[in-house]
Short mmCIF file of C-alpha atoms in Angstrom, two decimals:
data_model
loop_
_atom_site.label_atom_id
_atom_site.label_comp_id
_atom_site.label_asym_id
_atom_site.label_seq_id
_atom_site.Cartn_x
_atom_site.Cartn_y
_atom_site.Cartn_z
CA MET A 925 96.09 76.48 144.89
CA LEU A 926 97.36 76.40 141.28
CA ILE A 927 93.25 76.22 139.74
CA LEU A 928 93.48 79.26 141.89
CA LEU A 929 96.24 81.09 140.30
CA LEU A 930 95.16 80.22 137.27
CA ALA A 931 91.46 81.70 137.44
CA ALA A 932 93.46 84.67 138.93
CA SER A 933 95.73 84.30 135.54
CA PHE A 934 92.13 85.18 133.81
CA LEU A 935 90.23 87.26 135.15
CA LEU A 936 94.05 89.98 135.87
CA GLN A 937 94.07 89.00 131.42
CA GLU A 938 90.41 90.60 131.82
CA LEU A 939 91.56 93.56 132.73
CA THR A 940 94.49 94.16 130.76
CA PRO A 941 93.25 95.89 128.15
CA GLY A 942 92.54 98.81 130.79
CA VAL A 943 96.14 98.72 131.80
CA VAL A 944 98.23 99.06 128.36
CA SER A 945 95.09 101.86 128.08
CA LEU A 946 95.80 103.20 131.02
CA VAL A 947 99.87 103.03 130.25
CA GLU A 948 99.37 104.65 127.32
CA ALA A 949 97.69 108.01 128.56
CA MET A 950 100.51 107.98 131.34
CA THR A 951 102.99 107.96 129.59
CA GLY A 952 101.63 110.53 127.29
CA GLY A 953 101.79 107.52 123.71
CA SER A 954 99.85 107.92 121.45
CA ASP A 955 96.32 105.62 120.96
CA ASP A 956 98.52 103.09 118.55
CA PHE A 957 101.65 103.05 121.21
CA LEU A 958 101.23 100.06 121.29
CA HIS A 959 100.00 98.87 118.89
CA ARG A 960 96.50 96.94 120.95
CA ALA A 961 99.48 94.76 122.62
CA ARG A 962 98.40 93.16 125.92
CA LEU A 963 99.37 91.67 128.97
CA LEU A 964 99.05 88.08 128.81
CA PHE A 965 98.73 86.97 132.29
CA LEU A 966 97.54 83.55 131.70
CA PRO A 967 100.29 81.92 129.12
CA ALA A 968 102.40 83.94 132.02
CA TYR A 969 101.01 81.69 134.08
CA CYS A 970 100.38 78.20 132.24
CA PHE A 971 104.20 78.44 131.25
CA THR A 972 105.94 78.97 134.53
CA ALA A 973 103.54 76.65 136.10
CA ALA A 974 104.79 73.36 133.51
CA LEU A 975 108.12 73.93 134.63
CA THR A 976 107.29 73.23 138.10
CA VAL A 977 105.00 70.82 138.00
CA PRO A 978 104.77 66.88 137.36
CA PHE A 979 104.14 66.29 133.75
CA PRO A 980 99.84 65.65 134.35
CA LEU A 981 99.48 68.11 136.68
CA MET A 982 101.29 70.46 133.84
CA LEU A 983 99.12 68.84 131.13
CA GLY A 984 96.30 69.31 133.50
CA ILE A 985 96.83 73.37 133.73
CA ALA A 986 97.31 73.90 129.71
CA PHE A 987 94.18 71.84 129.72
CA PHE A 988 92.40 74.11 131.85
CA GLY A 989 94.63 77.15 130.69
CA GLY A 990 93.68 76.44 127.02
CA ILE A 991 89.79 76.62 127.75
CA LEU A 992 89.54 79.88 129.35
CA TRP A 993 92.40 80.97 126.84
CA ASP A 994 89.78 80.00 123.97
CA ALA A 995 86.78 81.70 125.91
CA SER A 996 87.71 85.10 126.19
CA HIS A 997 89.75 84.63 122.09
CA ALA A 998 88.09 82.45 119.81
CA LEU A 999 86.42 83.59 117.97
CA VAL A 1000 82.94 81.33 117.74
CA TRP A 1001 80.35 82.69 115.01
CA GLY A 1002 77.42 81.14 112.74
CA ASP A 1003 77.62 76.98 112.54
CA GLY A 1004 80.52 74.78 111.82
CA SER A 1005 82.56 78.21 113.28
CA PRO A 1006 86.57 75.99 114.28
CA GLY A 1007 88.36 78.51 116.36
CA PHE A 1008 87.48 77.10 119.99
CA GLY A 1009 89.96 73.67 120.77
CA SER A 1010 92.91 74.79 119.62
CA GLY A 1011 93.70 76.43 122.92
CA PRO A 1012 94.53 73.61 125.21
CA LEU A 1013 96.40 72.15 121.93
CA LEU A 1014 98.23 74.96 122.03
CA PHE A 1015 98.68 75.22 124.86
CA GLY A 1016 99.85 72.38 125.98
CA PHE A 1017 102.38 71.73 122.56
CA PHE A 1018 104.20 75.17 125.17
CA CYS A 1019 103.55 73.90 128.26
CA SER A 1020 105.90 70.98 127.54
CA ILE A 1021 108.49 72.28 125.68
CA MET A 1022 108.73 74.80 129.21
CA HIS A 1023 108.30 71.55 130.98
CA GLY A 1024 111.78 70.71 129.36
CA ALA A 1025 113.77 73.58 131.43
CA ALA A 1026 112.36 72.43 135.04
CA ASP A 1027 116.31 71.83 136.30
CA PHE A 1028 116.83 75.28 135.58
CA PHE A 1029 114.07 75.82 137.46
CA MET A 1030 114.72 74.30 140.52
CA ARG A 1031 117.96 74.84 140.92
CA ARG A 1032 117.09 79.05 140.48
CA LYS A 1033 118.66 79.49 137.15
CA TRP A 1034 115.97 81.49 135.52
CA VAL A 1035 117.34 83.16 132.50
CA PHE A 1036 116.30 80.61 130.77
CA PRO A 1037 113.42 79.32 131.53
CA ILE A 1038 111.84 83.16 131.57
CA LEU A 1039 113.65 83.64 127.28
CA LEU A 1040 112.20 80.12 126.85
CA GLY A 1041 109.31 81.60 127.85
CA GLY A 1042 108.99 84.64 125.73
CA VAL A 1043 109.53 82.14 123.14
CA CYS A 1044 107.01 79.93 123.27
CA VAL A 1045 104.72 83.49 123.86
CA PHE A 1046 105.99 84.93 120.61
CA PHE A 1047 105.09 81.01 119.06
CA LEU A 1048 101.26 81.12 120.46
CA LEU A 1049 100.57 84.18 118.90
CA LEU A 1050 102.16 83.96 115.81
CA ALA A 1051 100.58 80.36 115.20
CA GLU A 1052 97.35 82.00 115.71
CA TYR A 1053 97.68 84.40 113.60
CA LEU A 1054 99.14 82.06 111.29
CA TRP A 1055 95.95 79.65 112.05
CA ILE A 1056 93.71 83.45 111.06
CA ASN A 1057 95.21 83.16 108.25
CA PHE A 1058 95.42 80.34 106.83
CA ARG A 1059 91.43 79.81 107.26
CA ALA A 1060 91.38 83.58 105.87
CA GLY A 1061 92.50 81.46 102.69
CA ASP A 1062 95.50 84.37 102.18
CA PHE A 1063 98.51 84.80 104.34
CA GLY A 1064 99.06 88.87 105.48
CA PHE A 1065 101.49 90.50 107.81
CA PRO A 1066 101.62 94.96 108.42
CA ALA A 1067 103.85 96.02 109.74
CA GLY A 1068 101.73 96.51 112.84
CA ILE A 1069 101.95 93.01 113.53
CA TRP A 1070 105.07 92.87 114.02
CA ILE A 1071 105.08 95.35 116.25
CA LYS A 1072 102.13 93.26 118.81
CA LEU A 1073 103.94 90.15 118.71
CA SER A 1074 106.24 91.45 120.49
CA MET A 1075 105.45 94.16 122.19
CA SER A 1076 103.17 91.05 124.24
CA THR A 1077 105.47 88.71 124.32
CA LEU A 1078 107.71 92.10 125.42
CA LEU A 1079 105.57 92.34 128.44
CA THR A 1080 104.12 89.31 128.97
CA THR A 1081 108.18 87.82 129.24
CA LEU A 1082 108.69 90.24 132.26
CA ILE A 1083 106.11 89.92 134.14
CA MET A 1084 107.37 86.09 134.27
CA PRO A 1085 109.06 86.29 136.91
CA VAL A 1086 106.95 87.47 139.45
CA PHE A 1087 104.76 84.01 138.58
CA LEU A 1088 107.81 82.03 139.07
CA LEU A 1089 109.58 83.51 142.81
CA ALA A 1090 105.37 82.87 143.66
CA LEU A 1091 105.86 79.50 142.44
CA ASP A 1092 108.89 79.04 144.29
CA ARG A 1093 107.62 79.90 147.67
CA SER A 1094 104.61 78.77 147.43
CA MET A 1095 106.68 74.83 146.37
CA ARG A 1096 109.57 75.75 148.72
CA SER A 1097 107.73 76.73 152.03
CA HIS A 1098 104.94 73.38 150.90
CA GLY A 1099 108.02 70.95 150.69
CA LEU A 1100 107.08 69.93 146.98
CA LEU A 1101 110.61 71.33 145.33
CA ASP A 1102 113.67 69.25 145.99
CA VAL A 1103 116.69 69.72 143.79
CA GLU A 1104 118.01 66.91 144.38
CA THR A 1105 114.78 64.44 144.32
CA GLY A 1106 113.21 67.17 141.82
CA PHE A 1107 108.84 67.44 141.77
CA GLY A 1108 106.49 65.67 144.93
CA SER A 1109 109.20 64.40 146.55
CA ARG A 1110 106.75 64.90 150.13
CA MET B 833 108.27 58.30 129.30
CA ARG B 834 106.86 56.31 132.02
CA LYS B 835 103.79 54.54 132.06
CA GLY B 836 101.89 57.63 133.44
CA HIS B 837 103.07 60.32 131.82
CA ILE B 838 101.82 58.42 128.54
CA ILE B 839 98.34 57.26 129.76
CA SER B 840 98.09 61.16 130.85
CA LEU B 841 99.11 62.56 126.97
CA ILE B 842 96.63 59.64 125.59
CA LEU B 843 93.83 61.30 128.27
CA PHE B 844 94.49 64.86 127.65
CA LEU B 845 94.63 64.47 123.65
CA ALA B 846 91.54 62.99 124.22
CA LEU B 847 89.89 65.43 125.88
CA CYS B 848 90.94 68.74 123.22
CA GLY B 849 89.34 65.71 120.15
CA TRP B 850 86.81 66.32 122.31
CA ILE B 851 86.42 70.11 123.61
CA ILE B 852 87.31 70.68 119.47
CA SER B 853 84.36 68.22 118.19
CA LEU B 854 82.37 70.93 120.72
CA SER B 855 78.79 72.34 119.14
CA PRO B 856 78.98 76.03 118.25
CA ARG B 857 76.76 75.62 120.75
CA THR B 858 77.93 74.64 123.49
CA THR B 859 81.25 77.18 123.05
CA ARG B 860 78.90 79.93 122.62
CA LYS B 861 77.62 78.20 126.78
CA ILE B 862 81.65 77.86 127.69
CA GLN B 863 82.47 81.41 126.54
CA SER B 864 78.67 82.91 127.87
CA ALA B 865 79.90 81.40 131.00
CA ALA B 866 83.80 83.04 131.22
CA LEU B 867 82.51 86.26 130.60
CA ALA B 868 79.36 86.27 133.15
CA LEU B 869 82.76 85.28 135.80
CA ALA B 870 84.41 88.21 134.08
CA THR B 871 81.76 91.22 134.17
CA PRO B 872 82.42 92.14 137.98
CA PHE B 873 85.83 91.91 137.73
CA VAL B 874 85.82 94.53 133.88
CA ARG B 875 82.84 96.71 136.06
CA ALA B 876 85.47 97.54 138.49
CA GLY B 877 88.71 97.60 136.75
CA SER B 878 86.09 99.66 133.94
CA GLU B 879 85.68 102.74 136.65
CA THR B 880 89.28 102.62 138.19
CA GLU B 881 91.15 103.49 134.31
CA LYS B 882 88.56 106.29 134.61
CA ARG B 883 88.67 107.85 137.23
CA ILE B 884 92.83 107.15 137.69
CA LEU B 885 92.69 108.75 134.11
CA HIS B 886 90.87 111.54 135.19
CA PHE B 887 92.61 112.08 137.66
CA ARG B 888 95.88 111.70 135.54
CA GLU B 889 93.66 115.08 133.67
CA ASP B 890 93.35 116.80 136.37
CA VAL B 891 97.38 116.67 137.27
CA ARG B 892 98.56 117.65 133.66
CA ALA B 893 96.18 120.47 134.21
CA SER B 894 97.77 121.83 136.72
CA GLU B 895 101.51 121.19 135.34
CA THR B 896 100.22 123.24 133.06
CA VAL B 897 99.32 126.28 135.23
CA ASN B 898 101.86 125.46 137.20
CA ARG B 899 105.22 127.80 134.95
CA GLU B 900 102.31 130.40 135.43
CA ASN B 901 102.66 133.43 138.83
CA GLU B 902 102.62 131.61 141.71
CA GLU B 903 99.15 133.91 143.36
CA LEU B 904 97.69 133.13 140.36
CA ARG B 905 98.20 129.91 139.41
CA ARG B 906 95.01 128.66 142.85
CA GLU B 907 93.37 130.61 141.86
CA LEU B 908 93.34 130.06 138.66
CA ASP B 909 93.12 125.81 138.97
CA LEU B 910 90.42 126.31 140.87
CA ALA B 911 88.62 129.15 138.05
CA ARG B 912 89.58 125.45 135.62
CA LEU B 913 88.49 122.69 137.51
CA TYR B 914 84.99 124.99 138.23
CA ALA B 915 85.45 125.47 134.13
CA LYS B 916 86.37 121.54 133.53
CA ASP B 917 82.85 121.04 136.27
CA ARG B 918 80.57 123.19 133.53
CA ARG B 919 82.17 122.24 130.86
CA GLU B 920 81.94 118.27 131.55
CA VAL B 921 78.47 118.08 132.62
CA TYR B 922 77.18 120.57 129.35
CA GLU B 923 78.93 118.10 127.04
CA GLU B 924 77.49 115.16 128.93
CA ASN B 925 73.99 117.25 129.51
CA LYS B 926 74.55 117.68 125.65
CA ARG B 927 75.91 114.14 124.42
CA LEU B 928 72.70 112.87 126.32
CA SER B 929 70.02 115.00 124.93
CA ARG B 930 71.21 113.90 121.76
CA ALA B 931 71.37 110.40 122.80
CA LEU B 932 67.85 110.33 123.86
CA ASP B 933 66.85 112.16 121.24
CA TYR B 934 68.39 109.94 118.77
CA ARG B 935 66.88 106.72 120.84
CA GLU B 936 63.64 108.20 120.51
CA ARG B 937 63.36 109.16 116.74
CA SER B 938 64.72 105.44 116.19
CA PRO B 939 62.59 102.67 113.74
CA PHE B 940 63.59 100.02 116.41
CA ASP B 941 63.89 99.49 119.91
CA LEU B 942 66.70 100.13 120.68
CA LEU B 943 68.77 99.77 124.52
CA PRO B 944 71.94 101.65 125.50
CA ALA B 945 74.39 100.29 126.31
CA GLN B 946 77.92 101.70 128.59
CA VAL B 947 81.23 100.59 127.20
CA ILE B 948 82.87 98.27 130.20
CA GLN B 949 85.87 97.06 128.01
CA ARG B 950 87.43 97.47 124.93
CA ASP B 951 90.10 94.77 122.79
CA ARG B 952 88.50 91.66 124.96
CA ALA B 953 90.47 89.40 122.26
CA ASN B 954 93.77 89.31 121.26
CA TRP B 955 93.41 89.43 117.51
CA TRP B 956 89.27 89.81 117.04
CA SER B 957 87.98 94.42 116.88
CA THR B 958 85.45 93.94 119.82
CA ILE B 959 83.57 96.18 122.73
CA THR B 960 82.34 95.24 126.51
CA VAL B 961 78.76 96.84 127.10
CA ASP B 962 77.00 96.35 130.21
CA ARG B 963 73.59 94.94 128.88
CA GLY B 964 73.09 90.89 127.60
CA PHE B 965 70.46 88.47 128.04
CA SER B 966 69.04 90.00 131.50
CA HIS B 967 67.25 91.54 128.77
CA PRO B 968 64.91 89.91 127.11
CA LYS B 969 65.47 91.41 123.95
CA VAL B 970 69.43 91.21 123.38
CA GLY B 971 71.70 88.37 122.13
CA VAL B 972 73.85 87.20 119.48
CA GLY B 973 74.31 89.78 116.26
CA ALA B 974 72.05 92.05 117.45
CA ALA B 975 73.10 94.62 115.11
CA VAL B 976 75.20 97.87 117.75
CA LEU B 977 74.87 101.20 116.86
CA VAL B 978 75.55 105.26 117.37
CA PRO B 979 74.22 108.22 116.27
CA GLU B 980 77.39 108.48 113.32
CA GLY B 981 77.12 105.37 112.12
CA LEU B 982 77.00 101.40 112.65
CA VAL B 983 78.91 100.68 115.23
CA GLY B 984 78.87 96.62 115.12
CA ARG B 985 77.25 93.23 116.07
CA ILE B 986 76.65 91.36 119.58
CA LEU B 987 79.20 87.85 118.80
CA THR B 988 78.52 86.71 122.88
CA VAL B 989 75.74 87.65 125.12
CA ALA B 990 76.02 87.11 129.33
CA PRO B 991 73.72 87.71 131.75
CA ASP B 992 75.50 91.76 132.34
CA SER B 993 77.76 91.99 129.42
CA SER B 994 77.91 91.19 125.62
CA VAL B 995 80.57 91.33 123.33
CA VAL B 996 80.26 93.10 120.12
CA LEU B 997 81.98 92.51 117.11
CA LEU B 998 83.01 96.01 115.94
CA LEU B 999 82.82 96.77 112.36
CA THR B 1000 86.24 96.61 111.90
CA ASP B 1001 86.94 93.68 112.44
CA GLU B 1002 87.41 91.99 109.12
CA ASN B 1003 83.94 89.05 110.44
CA CYS B 1004 81.70 91.01 111.02
CA PRO B 1005 80.75 92.04 106.97
CA VAL B 1006 78.14 94.71 106.04
CA ALA B 1007 76.11 95.04 102.74
CA ALA B 1008 76.29 99.07 102.52
CA ARG B 1009 76.20 101.56 99.05
CA THR B 1010 77.35 105.05 99.06
CA LEU B 1011 75.10 107.74 98.64
CA GLY B 1012 74.38 109.79 95.54
CA SER B 1013 72.36 109.05 92.04
CA ASN B 1014 74.93 106.46 90.70
CA ASP B 1015 75.09 104.01 93.77
CA VAL B 1016 78.40 101.90 94.51
CA ARG B 1017 77.39 98.66 96.37
CA GLY B 1018 79.57 96.17 97.38
CA VAL B 1019 80.49 94.63 101.47
CA VAL B 1020 82.52 96.82 103.69
CA THR B 1021 84.56 94.72 106.10
CA GLY B 1022 88.12 95.38 108.50
CA MET B 1023 91.25 94.91 107.35
CA ARG B 1024 92.51 91.79 108.92
CA GLY B 1025 95.92 92.42 110.64
CA ASN B 1026 95.47 95.70 111.73
CA THR B 1027 96.51 97.31 115.39
CA GLU B 1028 94.57 100.86 114.70
CA SER B 1029 93.06 102.12 116.87
CA ASN B 1030 90.49 103.25 114.50
CA PRO B 1031 91.62 101.66 110.55
CA PHE B 1032 90.53 102.25 107.58
CA LEU B 1033 87.98 99.75 106.36
CA ARG B 1034 87.76 98.67 102.36
CA MET B 1035 84.65 98.58 100.85
CA GLY B 1036 84.25 95.90 98.13
CA PRO B 1037 84.50 94.23 95.49
CA LEU B 1038 83.96 96.96 92.84
CA PRO B 1039 83.65 96.18 89.28
CA LEU B 1040 87.12 96.98 87.81
CA GLY B 1041 88.19 100.77 87.51
CA THR B 1042 85.03 101.86 88.92
CA ARG B 1043 85.98 105.75 90.71
CA ILE B 1044 84.03 107.33 93.36
CA GLN B 1045 84.38 110.97 94.11
CA SER B 1046 86.45 111.08 97.66
CA GLY B 1047 84.05 112.20 100.77
CA LEU B 1048 80.71 110.38 99.47
CA ALA B 1049 79.12 108.96 102.42
CA ALA B 1050 78.39 105.08 102.32
CA ILE B 1051 75.31 104.01 104.55
CA THR B 1052 74.29 100.32 104.58
CA THR B 1053 71.42 98.79 102.45
CA GLY B 1054 69.57 96.04 104.75
CA GLY B 1055 70.95 93.42 103.05
CA GLY B 1056 71.27 90.36 104.90
CA GLY B 1057 68.68 91.81 107.46
CA VAL B 1058 71.19 91.76 110.41
CA PHE B 1059 71.84 95.11 110.10
CA PRO B 1060 69.17 98.05 109.94
CA ALA B 1061 69.17 99.98 106.26
CA ASN B 1062 70.56 103.19 105.45
CA PHE B 1063 73.05 103.54 108.40
CA PRO B 1064 76.37 104.91 108.45
CA VAL B 1065 79.69 103.46 107.93
CA GLY B 1066 81.92 105.17 106.55
CA MET B 1067 82.72 108.38 104.55
CA VAL B 1068 85.15 106.82 100.49
CA VAL B 1069 88.43 108.51 101.25
CA ARG B 1070 89.69 106.83 98.08
CA VAL B 1071 89.48 103.87 95.09
CA GLU B 1072 92.71 100.72 94.78
CA ASP B 1073 92.53 98.62 92.09
CA ARG B 1074 93.40 95.06 92.37
CA ASN B 1075 93.83 92.36 89.50
CA PHE B 1076 90.73 91.65 89.21
CA PHE B 1077 88.77 94.17 91.14
CA SER B 1078 88.12 97.55 92.69
CA GLU B 1079 88.02 98.55 96.14
CA ALA B 1080 86.95 101.25 97.69
CA VAL B 1081 88.91 102.72 101.60
CA LEU B 1082 86.42 103.96 104.21
CA LYS B 1083 86.91 106.15 106.88
CA PRO B 1084 84.59 104.84 109.61
CA ALA B 1085 82.13 107.29 110.52
CA VAL B 1086 81.75 106.65 113.55
CA ASP B 1087 85.20 107.07 115.92
CA PHE B 1088 86.50 103.80 118.07
CA THR B 1089 88.49 104.90 120.48
CA ARG B 1090 85.83 107.82 122.11
CA ILE B 1091 82.87 105.36 121.96
CA GLU B 1092 81.66 105.36 126.34
CA GLN B 1093 77.27 104.75 125.07
CA VAL B 1094 76.40 102.70 122.04
CA PHE B 1095 72.24 100.78 121.29
CA ILE B 1096 72.20 97.85 121.09
CA VAL B 1097 69.23 97.49 118.07
CA LEU B 1098 66.55 95.29 120.51
CA ALA B 1099 64.41 92.17 118.95
CA GLY B 1100 60.95 92.64 117.29
CA GLU B 1101 58.25 95.37 116.59
CA LYS B 1102 59.19 98.66 117.96
CA GLY B 1103 57.36 99.46 120.99
CA GLY B 1104 57.57 96.83 123.21
CA GLU B 1105 59.14 97.33 126.52
CA SER B 1106 63.44 98.60 126.17
CA ARG B 1107 64.32 99.18 129.80
#
């Protein structure tokens, strides 16, 4: 089920550039209204799933989520071009941070985990951008970058409660989550 | 930390190390598989997006008409609808005729392709087109054009789709020169961190103090063998001096927000099978 949701979030993310341009068109905004910000379903799912599963499974989700992330985002160009493989590491790092807030999720206090998820998304994107700059040998931060980072973070944070609700319902209905005993009570 | 956690962490790090050590060839295969998996969904999404946008345009048109006389509104609506239909057919006809003519005039084999997705990657400027390696001559690195000029080159290929890295990305450099008797040569690249749909390009490095008349066209030189020669890249807007060199700022020849159909330059001599 978790793997299916992972695949679904990847495919949803493939559809999102269209969704964002649709939002721009529907709201009458210009083409650059959102500064090419995106709804990032894959990190949203991985970060929320990290709250709901035991540590080893969380690492598994982070690994496969990171590979899917790299599969659509890494620029592999010519021999010896780096860039592929940073996704699982970054996802592993941020999912571990999210996993630390699992208690909040189990007690149905979701505000903090969602805000933390937003912070993780922001720093995931910032880390990628810094890495690109580092590889290019100089650092440039046009204003549009901060808008893109903030808008992507905001849009992604807004969809996190949906994932949390789905995971919470699903896990509780299967008796996989218990406030007293924690994960995998059955 | 429990023993199981430590083992899973070590396993995770080992797997990450293995992934990082994969060759670019293998990673491209992974990317190609992911693209192939996503292509049917992207196509479906693209179709839905077009339908919704057309619907929205129709709604907007009728909102304007609503302000006018109630009696005339229905007639006007109808008239606009017919006019719009005719105009769309005429525009499409004109566009396809131009494309066909361009394809026949071109010195190399071209494969027409439809844009099905924009901005797939987060930090790179890309489009996805509906042709892939199921056509034998489509491959990584192939140049992509429209009649107005150069679009970019193919980055990832799946059976029925390809990701094209746009000229506006800094990872897609092109050797170019300005038109005119005193041509200036340089490398045209996009700018990192651009978040606009149609950002400017930079041509450099030029000798410090170089001055180019604004409005002058820049075309490809064909150097490097990736892009064909004499294709419009952009138009000089201004020249900026840096510490040790100058750079020309170009307005792209292609409106990247509006491209719907592109041509992939096929490998090999002209005259081969291209459909």
